Short mmCIF file of C-alpha atoms in Angstrom, two decimals:
data_model
loop_
_atom_site.label_atom_id
_atom_site.label_comp_id
_atom_site.label_asym_id
_atom_site.label_seq_id
_atom_site.Cartn_x
_atom_site.Cartn_y
_atom_site.Cartn_z
CA MET A 1 -10.27 14.12 19.76
CA THR A 2 -13.53 12.23 19.63
CA ASN A 3 -16.19 11.58 17.03
CA GLU A 4 -13.59 11.93 14.31
CA THR A 5 -14.50 11.78 10.64
CA GLY A 6 -11.81 9.99 8.70
CA SER A 7 -11.32 8.66 5.19
CA TYR A 8 -10.22 5.45 3.51
CA LEU A 9 -7.42 4.85 1.03
CA LYS A 10 -7.30 1.66 -1.04
CA THR A 11 -3.76 0.49 -1.74
CA SER A 12 -2.76 -2.46 -3.89
CA ASP A 13 -3.58 -4.98 -1.16
CA VAL A 14 -5.16 -3.26 1.88
CA THR A 15 -7.44 -0.38 2.80
CA LEU A 16 -6.03 2.22 5.20
CA TYR A 17 -8.13 4.43 7.45
CA TYR A 18 -6.75 7.91 8.16
CA VAL A 19 -7.83 11.22 9.64
CA VAL A 20 -6.40 14.73 9.22
CA TYR A 21 -6.79 17.27 12.02
CA GLY A 22 -6.41 20.99 11.33
CA ASP A 23 -6.72 22.96 8.12
CA SER A 24 -3.57 25.06 8.36
CA THR A 25 -1.20 25.27 5.40
CA GLY A 26 1.82 24.47 7.57
CA VAL A 27 4.10 21.50 6.92
CA PRO A 28 2.06 18.36 7.68
CA LEU A 29 2.96 16.27 10.73
CA ILE A 30 2.28 12.53 10.39
CA ALA A 31 2.05 10.77 13.75
CA LEU A 32 2.87 7.06 14.01
CA ASN A 33 1.43 5.18 16.99
CA GLY A 34 3.03 2.40 18.96
CA GLY A 35 2.20 -1.28 19.13
CA PRO A 36 2.65 -3.01 16.83
CA GLY A 37 -0.92 -4.22 16.58
CA ARG A 38 -2.64 -1.12 17.96
CA SER A 39 -4.65 1.54 16.14
CA HIS A 40 -4.02 5.30 16.10
CA GLN A 41 -6.37 5.56 19.09
CA ALA A 42 -3.33 4.64 21.18
CA LEU A 43 -2.01 8.16 20.57
CA LEU A 44 -5.15 10.25 20.98
CA ASN A 45 -6.63 10.78 24.46
CA ALA A 46 -4.31 13.81 24.87
CA PRO A 47 -4.87 17.51 24.15
CA VAL A 48 -1.52 18.16 22.50
CA TRP A 49 -2.62 17.08 19.03
CA ASN A 50 -5.45 19.61 18.86
CA GLU A 51 -2.98 22.26 19.93
CA LEU A 52 -0.41 21.31 17.30
CA ALA A 53 -3.15 21.06 14.65
CA GLN A 54 -3.81 24.78 14.98
CA GLU A 55 -0.59 25.43 13.05
CA ARG A 56 -0.28 22.43 10.73
CA PRO A 57 -2.24 19.41 9.54
CA VAL A 58 -1.72 16.49 11.92
CA VAL A 59 -2.32 13.11 10.28
CA PHE A 60 -3.13 9.85 12.06
CA TYR A 61 -3.79 6.52 10.40
CA ASP A 62 -4.45 2.92 11.36
CA GLN A 63 -1.56 0.75 10.27
CA ARG A 64 -2.51 -2.23 8.11
CA GLY A 65 -4.57 -4.81 9.94
CA THR A 66 -5.48 -2.50 12.84
CA GLY A 67 -8.33 -0.21 13.85
CA ARG A 68 -10.60 0.75 10.96
CA SER A 69 -8.11 -0.34 8.32
CA SER A 70 -8.88 -3.67 6.68
CA ARG A 71 -8.08 -6.86 8.59
CA LEU A 72 -5.22 -9.04 7.43
CA GLU A 73 -6.47 -11.86 5.25
CA ALA A 74 -5.27 -15.39 5.85
CA GLY A 75 -1.71 -15.49 4.60
CA GLY A 76 -1.70 -11.73 4.06
CA SER A 77 1.62 -9.94 4.28
CA CYS A 78 2.48 -7.66 7.20
CA THR A 79 6.20 -6.87 7.13
CA LEU A 80 8.25 -3.79 7.84
CA GLY A 81 8.49 -3.27 4.09
CA ASP A 82 4.70 -3.32 3.84
CA GLN A 83 4.42 -0.73 6.60
CA LEU A 84 6.92 1.57 4.90
CA LEU A 85 5.15 1.35 1.56
CA ASP A 86 1.77 1.99 3.22
CA LEU A 87 3.10 5.18 4.79
CA GLU A 88 4.62 6.36 1.52
CA VAL A 89 1.39 5.65 -0.38
CA LEU A 90 -0.55 7.63 2.22
CA ARG A 91 1.90 10.55 2.11
CA THR A 92 1.74 10.64 -1.69
CA HIS A 93 -2.04 10.44 -1.67
CA LEU A 94 -2.35 13.35 0.75
CA TYR A 95 0.51 15.66 -0.22
CA GLY A 96 2.46 14.18 -3.10
CA GLY A 97 1.51 16.36 -6.03
CA SER A 98 -1.04 18.46 -7.86
CA HIS A 99 -3.57 15.62 -7.74
CA SER A 100 -3.16 14.98 -4.01
CA GLU A 101 -6.26 14.97 -1.84
CA GLN A 102 -5.33 17.85 0.46
CA SER A 103 -5.42 21.48 -0.62
CA ILE A 104 -1.72 21.90 0.14
CA GLU A 105 1.14 20.24 -1.68
CA ALA A 106 4.10 19.47 0.57
CA GLU A 107 7.48 18.50 -0.80
CA GLN A 108 8.29 17.04 2.61
CA VAL A 109 6.44 16.11 5.78
CA ASP A 110 7.43 16.05 9.43
CA LEU A 111 7.30 12.67 11.12
CA LEU A 112 6.59 11.82 14.78
CA GLY A 113 6.80 8.25 16.02
CA HIS A 114 5.97 6.91 19.49
CA SER A 115 7.33 3.59 20.78
CA TRP A 116 7.13 1.06 17.88
CA GLY A 117 6.06 4.07 15.80
CA GLY A 118 9.49 5.56 16.47
CA TYR A 119 11.13 2.51 14.93
CA LEU A 120 8.82 2.82 11.93
CA ALA A 121 9.69 6.52 11.64
CA MET A 122 13.42 5.76 11.64
CA ALA A 123 12.99 3.04 9.04
CA TYR A 124 10.89 5.31 6.82
CA THR A 125 13.48 8.08 7.10
CA ALA A 126 16.19 5.60 6.07
CA ARG A 127 14.12 4.40 3.10
CA TYR A 128 12.68 7.78 2.00
CA PRO A 129 15.07 10.42 3.37
CA GLN A 130 14.05 13.00 0.79
CA GLN A 131 10.46 12.96 2.05
CA VAL A 132 11.20 13.79 5.71
CA ARG A 133 11.83 17.40 6.75
CA ARG A 134 12.06 16.86 10.52
CA LEU A 135 11.97 13.75 12.66
CA ILE A 136 10.61 13.37 16.22
CA LEU A 137 11.12 10.14 18.17
CA VAL A 138 9.18 9.72 21.43
CA GLY A 139 10.03 6.76 23.65
CA SER A 140 11.16 4.97 20.52
CA ALA A 141 11.99 1.30 20.36
CA ALA A 142 15.66 0.56 19.73
CA PRO A 143 17.11 0.60 16.18
CA ARG A 144 17.68 -3.14 16.65
CA ILE A 145 14.40 -4.21 18.17
CA GLN A 146 16.06 -6.84 20.36
CA ASP A 147 18.02 -4.06 22.12
CA THR A 148 14.90 -2.36 23.47
CA VAL A 149 15.27 -2.21 27.27
CA MET A 150 12.14 -2.56 29.42
CA LEU A 151 12.69 -1.59 33.06
CA ALA A 152 9.24 -2.59 34.32
CA LYS A 153 10.30 -6.14 35.12
CA GLU A 154 13.10 -4.81 37.33
CA LEU A 155 10.93 -2.37 39.31
CA PHE A 156 7.51 -4.03 39.24
CA PRO A 157 8.24 -7.76 38.92
CA GLU A 158 4.93 -8.74 40.53
CA ILE A 159 2.93 -6.81 37.91
CA VAL A 160 4.96 -8.22 35.03
CA GLU A 161 4.55 -11.73 36.45
CA ARG A 162 0.79 -11.25 36.79
CA ARG A 163 0.57 -10.13 33.13
CA GLU A 164 2.44 -13.26 32.07
CA GLN A 165 -0.02 -15.39 34.02
CA LEU A 166 -2.97 -13.65 32.37
CA LYS A 167 -1.53 -14.36 28.91
CA VAL A 168 -2.43 -18.02 29.26
CA ALA A 169 -6.12 -17.18 29.73
CA TRP A 170 -6.33 -14.49 27.05
CA ARG A 171 -4.66 -16.72 24.47
CA LEU A 172 -7.47 -19.18 25.16
CA GLY A 173 -9.99 -16.48 24.32
CA ASP A 174 -10.67 -14.91 27.74
CA GLU A 175 -11.34 -11.26 26.79
CA GLU A 176 -11.54 -10.08 30.41
CA ALA A 177 -8.13 -11.57 31.13
CA PHE A 178 -6.77 -9.56 28.22
CA GLN A 179 -8.41 -6.36 29.47
CA GLU A 180 -6.92 -6.89 32.94
CA ALA A 181 -3.49 -7.50 31.42
CA GLU A 182 -3.87 -4.30 29.40
CA ARG A 183 -4.88 -2.36 32.51
CA LEU A 184 -1.71 -3.58 34.21
CA TYR A 185 0.39 -2.64 31.17
CA ARG A 186 -1.14 0.84 31.00
CA SER A 187 -0.46 1.34 34.71
CA LEU A 188 3.25 0.91 34.01
CA CYS A 189 3.30 3.71 31.43
CA PHE A 190 3.08 6.62 33.88
CA TYR A 191 5.17 8.45 36.44
CA SER A 192 2.24 10.35 37.98
CA SER A 193 -0.38 8.23 39.76
CA LYS A 194 -2.90 11.00 39.11
CA LYS A 195 -2.22 10.94 35.37
CA ARG A 196 -2.26 7.15 35.40
CA ASP A 197 -5.68 7.06 37.01
CA GLU A 198 -6.97 9.75 34.63
CA PHE A 199 -5.78 7.75 31.64
CA LEU A 200 -7.22 4.47 32.90
CA ALA A 201 -10.55 6.15 33.59
CA THR A 202 -10.87 7.70 30.13
CA SER A 203 -9.11 5.36 27.69
CA GLY A 204 -11.82 2.72 27.33
CA ARG A 205 -11.34 -0.94 26.49
CA SER A 206 -8.16 -1.95 24.76
CA VAL A 207 -7.92 -3.58 21.34
CA MET A 208 -4.87 -5.47 20.13
CA HIS A 209 -4.55 -7.15 16.74
CA PHE A 210 -2.30 -10.06 17.63
CA ASP A 211 -1.88 -11.28 14.06
CA VAL A 212 -0.28 -7.93 13.18
CA ALA A 213 1.89 -7.96 16.31
CA ARG A 214 3.14 -11.49 15.67
CA ALA A 215 3.90 -10.89 12.01
CA LEU A 216 5.76 -7.64 12.55
CA ASN A 217 7.69 -8.72 15.63
CA ALA A 218 8.91 -11.75 13.72
CA ASP A 219 9.94 -9.70 10.69
CA LEU A 220 11.70 -7.02 12.74
CA GLN A 221 14.21 -9.56 14.03
CA ARG A 222 15.91 -9.35 10.62
CA PHE A 223 16.76 -5.65 10.78
CA ASP A 224 19.33 -3.39 12.38
CA LEU A 225 18.92 0.34 11.74
CA ASN A 226 22.04 1.33 13.69
CA PRO A 227 24.29 1.61 10.60
CA VAL A 228 21.94 4.09 8.88
CA LEU A 229 21.31 6.49 11.78
CA PRO A 230 24.65 8.34 11.37
CA LYS A 231 23.60 9.13 7.79
CA PHE A 232 20.47 11.04 8.83
CA THR A 233 20.66 14.71 7.88
CA GLN A 234 17.20 15.81 9.02
CA PRO A 235 16.91 17.85 12.20
CA THR A 236 15.92 15.22 14.75
CA LEU A 237 14.36 15.50 18.21
CA VAL A 238 14.71 12.47 20.51
CA VAL A 239 12.31 12.54 23.46
CA THR A 240 12.05 10.33 26.53
CA GLY A 241 10.34 10.35 29.90
CA ARG A 242 12.76 10.16 32.82
CA PHE A 243 10.68 7.34 34.33
CA ASP A 244 9.86 5.42 31.15
CA LEU A 245 9.59 1.78 32.22
CA ILE A 246 8.45 0.53 28.82
CA VAL A 247 11.45 1.80 26.82
CA ALA A 248 14.33 2.88 29.05
CA PRO A 249 15.76 6.41 28.58
CA SER A 250 19.10 4.76 27.78
CA VAL A 251 17.58 3.62 24.46
CA ALA A 252 16.61 7.19 23.54
CA TYR A 253 20.04 8.46 24.55
CA ALA A 254 21.79 5.90 22.33
CA ILE A 255 19.58 6.94 19.39
CA HIS A 256 20.44 10.60 20.08
CA LYS A 257 24.17 9.84 20.14
CA ALA A 258 23.90 7.97 16.83
CA ILE A 259 22.04 10.68 14.87
CA PRO A 260 24.27 13.67 14.05
CA ASN A 261 23.18 17.00 15.55
CA SER A 262 20.05 15.52 17.08
CA GLN A 263 18.53 17.07 20.18
CA PHE A 264 17.75 15.02 23.29
CA VAL A 265 14.92 16.11 25.58
CA VAL A 266 14.00 14.41 28.84
CA PHE A 267 10.63 15.07 30.44
CA GLU A 268 11.38 14.82 34.13
CA GLN A 269 7.83 14.05 35.29
CA SER A 270 6.84 11.50 32.65
CA GLY A 271 6.90 7.84 31.87
CA HIS A 272 6.22 6.35 28.43
CA ARG A 273 3.60 8.98 27.46
CA PRO A 274 5.02 12.49 28.00
CA PHE A 275 2.41 13.88 25.60
CA PHE A 276 -0.23 12.79 28.15
CA GLU A 277 1.60 13.45 31.42
CA GLU A 278 3.11 16.82 30.47
CA PRO A 279 1.00 17.98 27.52
CA GLU A 280 1.74 21.70 27.76
CA ALA A 281 5.50 21.24 27.93
CA PHE A 282 5.39 18.56 25.26
CA ALA A 283 3.40 20.73 22.85
CA GLN A 284 5.72 23.68 23.48
CA THR A 285 8.82 21.56 22.84
CA VAL A 286 7.46 20.03 19.63
CA ARG A 287 6.16 23.36 18.35
CA GLN A 288 9.52 25.03 18.92
CA PHE A 289 11.36 22.20 17.22
CA LEU A 290 9.10 22.25 14.17
CA THR A 291 9.37 26.00 13.69
CA GLU A 292 12.97 26.77 14.71
CA ASP A 293 15.86 27.27 12.34
CA ASN A 294 18.26 24.42 11.73
CA ASP A 295 20.64 25.38 14.53
CA PRO A 296 21.15 22.17 16.54
CA ASN A 297 22.13 24.26 19.58
CA HIS A 298 18.71 25.93 19.76
CA ASP A 299 17.50 25.52 23.36
CA LEU A 300 14.24 23.56 23.68
CA THR A 301 14.29 23.51 27.48
CA THR A 302 10.96 23.99 29.25
CA GLU A 303 10.28 24.10 32.99
CA SER A 304 9.86 20.33 33.19
CA ALA A 305 12.13 19.14 30.40
CA ARG A 306 15.89 18.95 30.20
CA VAL A 307 17.63 19.20 26.87
CA LYS A 308 21.03 17.81 25.90
CA HIS A 309 22.92 18.41 22.65
#
């Protein structure tokens, strides 16, 4: 997905950039990228979205303060509540009624969140349950952000230590130190060395909006979504990579156990980005989940994924 042509939406206090792929009349899928502090480009660089967009609109947007959305002004607000309202304003603008921008009017949308985007997806579902038809969580952060388990420091302590050393330089404005730290971080996201090298060779320079990351990470300390997960009634798919060092599979499994009738799928040859490492199997699993009936025992197993109920 390159050379995209997106649009801008002015809210009460920020401008959001978004792009819609596909012109199908299927139920829209809104994809929420990780970070916080990264743009939707963090999700692209994978063929699965084009494939899924053949059957439904797939929507990406830059969360406030990131990417092509407007920068945070001095003293500007960037809380979880702001993020939830931004998403709801975007959904309403695109699909919320007869005056919505898109040619289809959707009573509900499907939601997919990766990493921090998974946390945002859970919080949105808790706040606006009537707007979410199906929920997909991929390598999601924990419902209490402090409980997110990162295994990288246990398996690759020398890389984690080197990133910590580079932080001193990048916080003093050394852009190349930041890019090297990002390269090290990205290298930890993969099970396959071939896929890792492919990603590093094609993903370009990294951009992180630290003001957004600091503001959100501070605000998230106040919340615990664990009490609301058992109240979810939407069909939910919880996905993890068996070798996810950024968010341990145990986090995904705990989320699965908390959400009634959710399905738990493990991609056995993936790290934190199964949509990049196993794109065919990932697309097949997501497509089946989005089109199946509501039977929680429906088997989503592919050759490289294992499903638990």
